[in-house]
Short mmCIF file of C-alpha atoms (C1' of nucleotides) in Angstrom, two decimals:
data_model
loop_
_atom_site.label_atom_id
_atom_site.label_comp_id
_atom_site.label_asym_id
_atom_site.label_seq_id
_atom_site.Cartn_x
_atom_site.Cartn_y
_atom_site.Cartn_z
CA MET A 1 1.67 -131.97 148.98
CA SER A 2 -0.28 -135.26 148.88
CA GLY A 3 0.88 -136.41 152.31
CA ASP A 4 4.49 -136.24 151.24
CA THR A 5 5.71 -133.77 153.79
CA THR A 6 9.35 -132.89 153.91
CA PRO A 7 10.76 -131.04 156.92
CA ALA A 8 11.75 -128.07 154.77
CA LEU A 9 8.08 -127.49 153.94
CA ILE A 10 6.66 -127.65 157.45
CA ASP A 11 7.26 -123.95 158.15
CA CYS A 12 5.78 -122.80 154.86
CA PRO A 13 2.39 -121.05 155.28
CA ALA A 14 -0.11 -123.09 153.36
CA LEU A 15 -3.34 -121.09 153.30
CA GLY A 16 -4.39 -118.91 150.45
CA ILE A 17 -6.33 -115.75 151.12
CA GLY A 18 -9.62 -117.44 150.31
CA GLU A 19 -9.10 -120.20 152.84
CA LEU A 20 -7.97 -117.74 155.50
CA ALA A 21 -11.06 -115.64 154.91
CA ARG A 22 -13.32 -118.69 154.99
CA ARG A 23 -11.91 -119.80 158.33
CA ALA A 24 -12.38 -116.40 159.91
CA GLY A 25 -15.77 -115.86 158.33
CA CYS A 26 -15.13 -112.93 156.04
CA LYS A 27 -14.30 -112.14 152.45
CA PRO A 28 -10.88 -112.09 150.76
CA GLU A 29 -11.44 -108.42 150.01
CA THR A 30 -11.76 -107.82 153.75
CA VAL A 31 -8.42 -109.50 154.34
CA ARG A 32 -6.80 -107.31 151.75
CA TYR A 33 -8.54 -104.32 153.34
CA TYR A 34 -7.18 -105.20 156.77
CA GLU A 35 -3.71 -105.60 155.33
CA ARG A 36 -3.99 -102.22 153.70
CA ILE A 37 -5.07 -100.49 156.90
CA GLY A 38 -2.45 -102.28 158.95
CA LEU A 39 -4.47 -104.65 161.09
CA LEU A 40 -2.91 -107.62 159.36
CA ARG A 41 0.73 -107.87 158.47
CA ASP A 42 1.84 -108.23 154.87
CA ALA A 43 1.82 -111.92 154.14
CA PRO A 44 4.65 -113.84 152.57
CA ARG A 45 4.07 -114.45 148.88
CA THR A 46 4.58 -117.30 146.41
CA GLU A 47 6.86 -116.69 143.47
CA GLY A 48 3.68 -115.90 141.59
CA GLY A 49 2.76 -113.14 144.05
CA GLN A 50 0.01 -114.97 145.94
CA ARG A 51 -0.32 -114.43 149.69
CA ARG A 52 0.12 -117.39 151.96
CA TYR A 53 -0.95 -117.56 155.60
CA GLY A 54 -0.31 -119.72 158.66
CA GLU A 55 -2.26 -120.48 161.82
CA ALA A 56 -1.13 -117.31 163.55
CA ALA A 57 -2.83 -115.28 160.86
CA VAL A 58 -6.01 -117.33 161.28
CA ARG A 59 -6.02 -116.54 164.99
CA ARG A 60 -5.33 -112.87 164.41
CA LEU A 61 -8.05 -112.50 161.79
CA THR A 62 -10.53 -114.42 163.91
CA PHE A 63 -9.78 -112.04 166.76
CA ILE A 64 -10.37 -109.07 164.52
CA ARG A 65 -13.67 -110.44 163.27
CA HIS A 66 -14.92 -111.20 166.75
CA ALA A 67 -13.90 -107.82 168.08
CA ARG A 68 -15.60 -106.11 165.16
CA ASP A 69 -18.65 -108.26 165.69
CA PHE A 70 -18.87 -106.87 169.21
CA GLY A 71 -18.79 -103.36 167.99
CA PHE A 72 -15.18 -102.47 168.66
CA SER A 73 -14.19 -99.88 166.08
CA VAL A 74 -11.30 -100.63 163.79
CA GLU A 75 -9.22 -98.16 165.76
CA ALA A 76 -9.99 -99.89 169.05
CA VAL A 77 -9.09 -103.22 167.50
CA ARG A 78 -5.85 -101.67 166.40
CA GLU A 79 -5.05 -100.62 169.96
CA LEU A 80 -5.81 -104.06 171.33
CA LEU A 81 -3.58 -105.64 168.70
CA GLU A 82 -0.81 -103.20 169.56
CA MET A 83 -0.95 -104.39 173.13
CA ALA A 84 -0.80 -108.00 172.04
CA ASP A 85 2.07 -107.30 169.65
CA HIS A 86 4.21 -105.59 172.24
CA PRO A 87 4.21 -107.59 175.45
CA GLN A 88 7.01 -105.38 176.72
CA MET A 89 4.91 -102.26 176.32
CA PRO A 90 5.19 -99.96 179.35
CA CYS A 91 2.65 -100.86 181.94
CA HIS A 92 0.99 -97.49 182.18
CA GLU A 93 0.10 -97.61 178.50
CA VAL A 94 -1.34 -101.10 178.76
CA ASP A 95 -3.16 -100.00 181.86
CA ALA A 96 -4.77 -96.99 180.17
CA ILE A 97 -5.87 -98.92 177.08
CA ALA A 98 -7.06 -101.95 179.00
CA LYS A 99 -9.02 -99.84 181.49
CA HIS A 100 -10.67 -97.87 178.72
CA HIS A 101 -11.83 -100.98 176.93
CA LEU A 102 -12.74 -102.67 180.17
CA GLU A 103 -15.23 -99.91 180.90
CA GLU A 104 -16.87 -100.34 177.56
CA VAL A 105 -16.94 -104.11 177.85
CA GLU A 106 -18.48 -103.90 181.32
CA SER A 107 -21.14 -101.57 180.03
CA ARG A 108 -21.91 -103.78 177.08
CA LEU A 109 -22.03 -106.87 179.32
CA GLN A 110 -24.56 -105.26 181.61
CA ARG A 111 -26.79 -104.31 178.75
CA LEU A 112 -26.50 -107.73 177.11
CA SER A 113 -27.25 -109.46 180.41
CA ALA A 114 -30.35 -107.36 180.86
CA LEU A 115 -31.43 -108.11 177.32
CA ARG A 116 -30.77 -111.81 177.81
CA GLU A 117 -32.96 -111.94 180.90
CA GLU A 118 -35.75 -110.16 179.11
CA LEU A 119 -35.47 -112.34 176.03
CA ARG A 120 -35.60 -115.46 178.22
CA ARG A 121 -38.65 -114.15 179.96
CA MET A 122 -40.30 -113.28 176.69
CA VAL A 123 -39.59 -116.64 175.12
CA GLY A 124 -41.05 -118.28 178.21
CA GLN A 125 -44.19 -116.16 178.05
CA CYS A 126 -44.96 -116.57 174.39
CA ALA A 127 -47.01 -119.73 174.54
CA GLY A 128 -49.29 -119.30 171.59
CA GLY A 129 -50.56 -115.90 172.59
CA ARG A 130 -50.74 -112.66 170.70
CA VAL A 131 -48.31 -109.84 170.18
CA GLU A 132 -50.20 -107.70 172.64
CA SER A 133 -49.26 -110.24 175.29
CA CYS A 134 -45.59 -110.02 174.46
CA ARG A 135 -43.41 -107.71 176.39
CA ILE A 136 -40.57 -107.35 173.91
CA ILE A 137 -41.96 -104.09 172.65
CA GLU A 138 -42.55 -102.73 176.14
CA VAL A 139 -39.20 -103.99 177.28
CA LEU A 140 -37.27 -102.30 174.51
CA SER A 141 -39.17 -99.06 175.14
CA ASP A 142 -38.36 -99.31 178.81
CA HIS A 143 -35.88 -96.78 180.08
CA GLN A 144 -34.82 -99.27 182.75
CA LEU A 145 -32.60 -100.75 180.07
CA CYS A 146 -30.66 -97.54 180.00
CA ILE A 147 -27.49 -97.85 181.99
CA GLY A 148 -25.84 -94.48 182.04
CA GLU A 149 -25.37 -92.06 179.16
CA SER A 150 -23.16 -94.43 177.22
CA ALA A 151 -26.19 -96.60 176.69
CA HIS A 152 -27.41 -93.97 174.27
CA GLY A 153 -24.43 -93.85 172.04
CA GLY A 154 -26.36 -95.15 169.11
CA ALA A 155 -25.12 -98.24 167.37
CA GLN A 156 -21.54 -97.06 167.50
CA GLY A 157 -20.52 -99.63 170.04
CA LEU A 158 -17.07 -99.90 171.39
CA GLY A 159 -14.21 -97.74 170.37
CA MET B 1 -47.02 -73.36 179.17
CA SER B 2 -45.37 -72.42 182.51
CA GLY B 3 -47.59 -74.73 184.55
CA ASP B 4 -50.68 -73.08 183.17
CA THR B 5 -52.22 -76.08 181.45
CA THR B 6 -55.55 -75.78 179.75
CA PRO B 7 -57.48 -78.89 178.73
CA ALA B 8 -57.43 -77.86 175.06
CA LEU B 9 -53.61 -78.01 175.04
CA ILE B 10 -53.20 -81.39 176.70
CA ASP B 11 -53.53 -83.33 173.42
CA CYS B 12 -51.16 -81.11 171.47
CA PRO B 13 -47.74 -82.69 170.92
CA ALA B 14 -45.28 -80.41 172.59
CA LEU B 15 -41.82 -81.78 171.83
CA GLY B 16 -39.62 -80.50 169.09
CA ILE B 17 -37.38 -82.85 167.24
CA GLY B 18 -34.38 -81.83 169.31
CA GLU B 19 -36.07 -82.66 172.59
CA LEU B 20 -37.37 -85.95 171.24
CA ALA B 21 -33.88 -86.86 170.10
CA ARG B 22 -32.36 -85.85 173.41
CA ARG B 23 -34.79 -88.04 175.33
CA ALA B 24 -34.07 -91.05 173.16
CA GLY B 25 -30.35 -90.39 173.02
CA CYS B 26 -29.77 -89.66 169.36
CA LYS B 27 -29.46 -86.79 166.93
CA PRO B 28 -32.29 -84.86 165.28
CA GLU B 29 -30.94 -85.95 161.92
CA THR B 30 -31.40 -89.54 163.03
CA VAL B 31 -35.04 -88.85 163.79
CA ARG B 32 -35.55 -87.37 160.36
CA TYR B 33 -33.71 -90.36 158.89
CA TYR B 34 -36.03 -92.79 160.69
CA GLU B 35 -39.03 -90.87 159.47
CA ARG B 36 -37.73 -91.01 155.94
CA ILE B 37 -37.18 -94.79 156.05
CA GLY B 38 -40.51 -95.38 157.69
CA LEU B 39 -39.61 -96.43 161.21
CA LEU B 40 -41.22 -93.32 162.61
CA ARG B 41 -44.50 -91.94 161.41
CA ASP B 42 -44.67 -88.49 159.90
CA ALA B 43 -45.14 -86.10 162.77
CA PRO B 44 -47.75 -83.39 162.90
CA ARG B 45 -46.28 -80.00 162.00
CA THR B 46 -46.61 -76.41 163.20
CA GLU B 47 -47.83 -73.81 160.74
CA GLY B 48 -44.16 -73.06 160.23
CA GLY B 49 -43.47 -76.68 159.23
CA GLN B 50 -41.77 -77.84 162.43
CA ARG B 51 -42.40 -81.36 163.69
CA ARG B 52 -44.00 -81.85 167.05
CA TYR B 53 -44.00 -85.09 169.03
CA GLY B 54 -45.80 -86.64 171.97
CA GLU B 55 -44.93 -89.33 174.51
CA ALA B 56 -45.85 -92.16 172.16
CA ALA B 57 -43.14 -91.01 169.78
CA VAL B 58 -40.63 -90.90 172.65
CA ARG B 59 -41.47 -94.50 173.50
CA ARG B 60 -41.24 -95.61 169.89
CA LEU B 61 -37.92 -93.88 169.30
CA THR B 62 -36.52 -95.22 172.55
CA PHE B 63 -37.52 -98.68 171.43
CA ILE B 64 -35.76 -98.17 168.12
CA ARG B 65 -32.57 -96.89 169.75
CA HIS B 66 -32.43 -99.74 172.23
CA ALA B 67 -33.01 -102.33 169.57
CA ARG B 68 -30.31 -100.77 167.38
CA ASP B 69 -27.96 -100.53 170.29
CA PHE B 70 -28.31 -104.24 170.84
CA GLY B 71 -27.47 -104.95 167.26
CA PHE B 72 -30.88 -105.47 165.70
CA SER B 73 -30.65 -104.27 162.10
CA VAL B 74 -32.96 -101.55 160.90
CA GLU B 75 -34.92 -104.18 159.00
CA ALA B 76 -35.36 -106.34 162.09
CA VAL B 77 -36.52 -103.27 164.01
CA ARG B 78 -39.00 -102.63 161.26
CA GLU B 79 -40.37 -106.15 161.61
CA LEU B 80 -40.69 -105.79 165.37
CA LEU B 81 -42.48 -102.48 164.97
CA GLU B 82 -44.85 -104.04 162.44
CA MET B 83 -45.76 -106.61 165.01
CA ALA B 84 -46.23 -104.00 167.67
CA ASP B 85 -48.44 -102.03 165.30
CA HIS B 86 -50.64 -105.11 164.80
CA PRO B 87 -51.29 -106.54 168.25
CA GLN B 88 -53.63 -109.22 166.94
CA MET B 89 -50.79 -110.83 165.03
CA PRO B 90 -49.83 -114.23 166.46
CA CYS B 91 -46.84 -113.87 168.71
CA HIS B 92 -45.00 -116.97 167.52
CA GLU B 93 -43.23 -114.72 165.07
CA VAL B 94 -42.04 -112.46 167.83
CA ASP B 95 -41.12 -115.61 169.69
CA ALA B 96 -39.02 -116.83 166.76
CA ILE B 97 -37.18 -113.52 166.55
CA ALA B 98 -36.59 -113.45 170.28
CA LYS B 99 -35.27 -117.01 170.30
CA HIS B 100 -32.92 -116.29 167.45
CA HIS B 101 -31.62 -113.20 169.17
CA LEU B 102 -31.31 -115.03 172.46
CA GLU B 103 -28.81 -117.41 170.85
CA GLU B 104 -26.78 -114.52 169.56
CA VAL B 105 -26.88 -112.73 172.89
CA GLU B 106 -25.73 -115.83 174.77
CA SER B 107 -22.81 -116.22 172.41
CA ARG B 108 -21.81 -112.60 172.79
CA LEU B 109 -22.05 -112.74 176.54
CA GLN B 110 -19.63 -115.63 176.70
CA ARG B 111 -17.11 -113.97 174.48
CA LEU B 112 -17.37 -110.59 176.13
CA SER B 113 -17.01 -112.19 179.56
CA ALA B 114 -13.80 -113.87 178.46
CA LEU B 115 -12.47 -110.60 177.12
CA ARG B 116 -13.43 -108.81 180.34
CA GLU B 117 -11.54 -111.36 182.42
CA GLU B 118 -8.46 -110.97 180.27
CA LEU B 119 -8.58 -107.18 180.46
CA ARG B 120 -9.09 -107.37 184.23
CA ARG B 121 -6.14 -109.69 184.52
CA MET B 122 -3.96 -107.30 182.58
CA VAL B 123 -5.04 -104.32 184.66
CA GLY B 124 -4.33 -106.35 187.77
CA GLN B 125 -0.87 -107.30 186.54
CA CYS B 126 -0.13 -103.70 185.73
CA ALA B 127 -0.76 -102.89 189.35
CA GLY B 128 1.97 -105.40 190.06
CA GLY B 129 4.32 -103.60 187.72
CA ARG B 130 4.55 -105.99 184.79
CA VAL B 131 2.33 -107.62 182.20
CA GLU B 132 3.78 -111.05 181.68
CA SER B 133 1.62 -111.97 178.73
CA CYS B 134 -1.30 -110.84 176.72
CA ARG B 135 -3.90 -113.37 175.71
CA ILE B 136 -6.31 -110.93 174.13
CA ILE B 137 -5.94 -112.49 170.71
CA GLU B 138 -6.28 -116.01 172.10
CA VAL B 139 -9.41 -115.09 174.01
CA LEU B 140 -11.25 -113.67 171.01
CA SER B 141 -9.92 -116.13 168.46
CA ASP B 142 -11.25 -119.13 170.34
CA HIS B 143 -13.43 -121.01 167.89
CA GLN B 144 -15.26 -122.81 170.67
CA LEU B 145 -17.12 -119.57 171.13
CA CYS B 146 -18.46 -119.56 167.60
CA ILE B 147 -22.10 -120.48 167.35
CA GLY B 148 -22.99 -121.25 163.79
CA GLU B 149 -22.19 -119.34 160.64
CA SER B 150 -24.14 -116.30 161.71
CA ALA B 151 -21.51 -115.61 164.32
CA HIS B 152 -19.21 -114.66 161.49
CA GLY B 153 -21.40 -112.20 159.74
CA GLY B 154 -19.00 -109.37 160.26
CA ALA B 155 -20.23 -106.39 162.29
CA GLN B 156 -23.80 -106.88 161.17
CA GLY B 157 -25.01 -108.09 164.49
CA LEU B 158 -28.59 -109.12 165.09
CA GLY B 159 -31.19 -109.12 162.45
"C1'" DC C 1 -1.00 -130.01 128.37
"C1'" DA C 2 -5.75 -127.94 129.32
"C1'" DT C 3 -8.59 -125.74 132.25
"C1'" DA C 4 -11.20 -123.90 135.97
"C1'" DA C 5 -10.67 -121.78 140.12
"C1'" DA C 6 -8.18 -118.80 142.73
"C1'" DC C 7 -5.34 -115.33 142.72
"C1'" DC C 8 -3.10 -110.41 141.61
"C1'" DT C 9 -3.34 -104.83 141.45
"C1'" DT C 10 -5.68 -100.61 141.07
"C1'" DG C 11 -9.52 -97.99 141.19
"C1'" DT C 12 -14.31 -97.04 141.73
"C1'" DA C 13 -18.66 -97.37 143.72
"C1'" DG C 14 -22.39 -99.47 146.46
"C1'" DC C 15 -24.48 -100.81 150.99
"C1'" DG C 16 -26.17 -99.90 155.75
"C1'" DA C 17 -26.71 -96.58 159.21
"C1'" DC C 18 -26.19 -92.80 160.34
"C1'" DT C 19 -24.20 -87.73 160.48
"C1'" DA C 20 -22.85 -83.13 159.08
"C1'" DG C 21 -22.90 -79.03 156.22
"C1'" DA C 22 -25.12 -75.43 153.23
"C1'" DG C 23 -28.49 -72.14 152.96
"C1'" DG C 24 -32.41 -70.95 154.40
"C1'" DT C 25 -37.11 -70.31 157.88
"C1'" DT C 26 -39.44 -70.51 162.39
"C1'" DC C 27 -39.85 -70.16 167.21
"C1'" DA C 28 -39.66 -68.38 171.76
"C1'" DA C 29 -37.51 -65.59 175.11
"C1'" DG C 30 -36.00 -61.04 176.47
"C1'" DC D 1 -39.34 -55.88 167.94
"C1'" DT D 2 -34.70 -58.40 168.12
"C1'" DT D 3 -32.09 -62.21 168.27
"C1'" DG D 4 -30.14 -66.59 168.94
"C1'" DA D 5 -31.41 -71.20 169.03
"C1'" DA D 6 -33.92 -74.58 166.88
"C1'" DC D 7 -35.87 -75.85 163.01
"C1'" DC D 8 -36.40 -77.02 157.64
"C1'" DT D 9 -34.75 -79.64 153.04
"C1'" DC D 10 -31.28 -81.44 150.37
"C1'" DT D 11 -26.83 -83.14 149.50
"C1'" DA D 12 -22.89 -85.42 150.58
"C1'" DG D 13 -19.66 -87.39 153.89
"C1'" DT D 14 -18.13 -91.05 157.42
"C1'" DC D 15 -17.10 -95.74 158.72
"C1'" DG D 16 -16.37 -100.35 157.50
"C1'" DC D 17 -16.76 -103.19 154.65
"C1'" DT D 18 -17.95 -105.40 149.95
"C1'" DA D 19 -18.33 -105.94 145.10
"C1'" DC D 20 -17.14 -105.04 140.62
"C1'" DA D 21 -14.38 -103.66 136.48
"C1'" DA D 22 -10.39 -104.06 133.86
"C1'" DG D 23 -6.90 -106.85 132.62
"C1'" DG D 24 -4.54 -109.87 133.67
"C1'" DT D 25 -1.35 -114.21 136.26
"C1'" DT D 26 -0.85 -118.39 139.09
"C1'" DT D 27 -2.08 -122.72 140.93
"C1'" DA D 28 -3.49 -127.31 141.15
"C1'" DT D 29 -6.00 -131.02 139.21
"C1'" DG D 30 -7.27 -134.30 135.65
#
DNA sequence: CATAAACCTTGTAGCGACTAGAGGTTCAAG
DNA sequence: CTTGAACCTCTAGTCGCTACAAGGTTTATG
């Protein structure tokens, strides 16, 4: 395009799949995977069949990556995206989905906050001592970190 | 044992794999898996070949589950356990791990808090009969919340 | 025009971290 | 002693990517 932008080209998505993936911090294969399972919409194509994406897709993919990074399952991410895609969705459905995820988020926040406090304390205490003086091992063996049964759901996370 | 404890039996591990797993909040298969990959030591066996565990194993498994639940990878857990197994090791390594994880935890807390607020807002609006907008995607696609490349490692989490 | 990088589809398989099933044995309570 | 639950090993499946193979085509730059 070399700076020569014509109005007719302003609406044309400009990003290839590689650039989209790079911006959202994942691989092109992942993008194709998400398209296949329906989290991302089919992208417009060039005449040559190459996908092209705009800023909305960047935002959507970034959302997906972040949500996954928190442990939301793909299915939970799907539900959240459904809500975002249908602002006119009946309130009771939004309510049910939002409340369900809110519970999980609250739980995860509590656990992360507890971990943060302990990590801060540990970092503060480790002033050239030995492992036996560190409490990270004791802390992570401490049942006080357990907040309800959901705290023992393994590494399954949210969803 | 029915409350009839003799001194000779006090040192005998009494917990089967199912009870150990229940206490640490995971499946028996997971325990066997951890033994196989070396996170848990081989347990003493009954004549019939059944594993028996004591309180130290409960603590160790609880540690493992907590660390996993917070996103430490199995390999990171292994490193932490190595350190715990060698108390004379200098704790600056534990310190380094803790500091690294503290960064990650802070980042996650910020993002999860934003998502919680958005979900709360939506639940609140539902009570009012109508969801005017849904900023879920915006909240989790905010690049200000990204801290370094590691924040985009997919669902790998800590470690 | 040449060329390297990026892209395409389809299919398969690997990785990490569990988790479940098959086909058996052991344990503990009644 | 009987019996059901818990246990054993081994294999393979699940989820969510991720990489590779095969066999190409397209794009953009020099």
